[in-house]
XYZ file of C-alpha atoms in Angstrom:
89
model
C 36.537 10.793 -17.406
C 33.509 9.468 -15.472
C 32.695 5.748 -15.487
C 29.180 4.407 -15.833
C 27.607 1.038 -15.108
C 24.224 0.831 -16.776
C 21.720 -1.890 -17.529
C 20.253 -1.192 -20.938
C 17.658 -3.598 -22.278
C 18.838 -6.216 -19.838
C 22.487 -5.895 -20.855
C 25.009 -4.754 -18.260
C 27.366 -2.191 -19.738
C 30.369 -0.458 -18.207
C 31.890 2.467 -20.061
C 33.635 5.809 -19.712
C 32.554 9.009 -21.403
C 32.906 12.755 -21.056
C 29.143 13.066 -21.516
C 27.253 14.465 -18.558
C 25.039 12.040 -16.607
C 21.889 13.615 -18.019
C 23.051 12.966 -21.583
C 23.880 9.361 -20.717
C 20.395 8.888 -19.248
C 18.755 10.570 -22.262
C 20.692 8.327 -24.653
C 19.718 5.244 -22.652
C 16.072 6.300 -22.665
C 16.144 6.946 -26.424
C 17.612 3.510 -27.188
C 15.089 1.810 -24.913
C 12.197 3.749 -26.441
C 13.278 2.919 -30.007
C 13.646 -0.717 -28.995
C 10.089 -0.778 -27.581
C 8.725 0.866 -30.737
C 10.456 -1.654 -33.009
C 9.645 -4.694 -30.897
C 6.295 -4.101 -29.208
C 5.319 -6.903 -26.894
C 8.687 -8.670 -27.274
C 7.850 -10.356 -30.558
C 9.938 -13.089 -32.181
C 12.773 -10.848 -33.376
C 16.114 -11.436 -31.707
C 17.491 -8.681 -29.493
C 20.469 -8.394 -31.850
C 18.220 -7.745 -34.859
C 16.123 -5.179 -33.043
C 19.234 -3.413 -31.724
C 20.646 -3.385 -35.261
C 17.441 -1.726 -36.479
C 17.700 0.759 -33.603
C 21.302 1.538 -34.600
C 20.311 1.979 -38.257
C 17.463 4.284 -37.291
C 19.690 6.404 -35.054
C 22.400 6.515 -37.738
C 19.821 7.695 -40.273
C 18.618 10.366 -37.826
C 22.208 11.569 -37.436
C 22.777 11.663 -41.202
C 19.574 13.639 -41.725
C 20.416 16.054 -38.895
C 23.882 16.640 -40.372
C 22.339 17.300 -43.792
C 19.862 19.782 -42.295
C 22.693 21.487 -40.408
C 24.769 21.785 -43.592
C 21.760 23.256 -45.437
C 21.127 25.765 -42.655
C 24.813 26.751 -42.577
C 24.732 27.277 -46.340
C 21.612 29.456 -46.065
C 23.182 31.437 -43.241
C 26.343 31.982 -45.295
C 24.244 33.300 -48.195
C 22.365 35.670 -45.899
C 25.593 36.923 -44.335
C 27.099 37.516 -47.781
C 24.006 39.500 -48.807
C 24.196 41.796 -45.806
C 27.987 41.972 -46.126
C 28.865 41.572 -42.488
C 32.389 42.950 -42.016
C 35.029 40.565 -40.712
C 35.540 40.901 -37.001
C 39.040 41.474 -35.688
C-alpha cells in the first residue's frame, strides 16, 4: 500500500491508501477548494470549525450520491423486469 506525505491546509499528514496518486490529489484539491469557499479571506472561524463544515458538506454529498445511485438502480431494475432480460449463465 503506497504511503503519502501531504500538506493539506497547512497540516502535514502522513497516511497509506490503495487510492491512486491522482485520486489522492483530487481529494486534496476538493478539500482545499471547499475550505476556501467556506472561509473566504481567512475570516475569524477556526480551522477546526471550517474543516468540520467541509466534512459535513462532503458527507452530505456522499449521502445524496448514494441515494441517487439507489434510485437509479431501482429504475434500472424496473426497466430490466419490463424487458424480461433472461438470466445469464
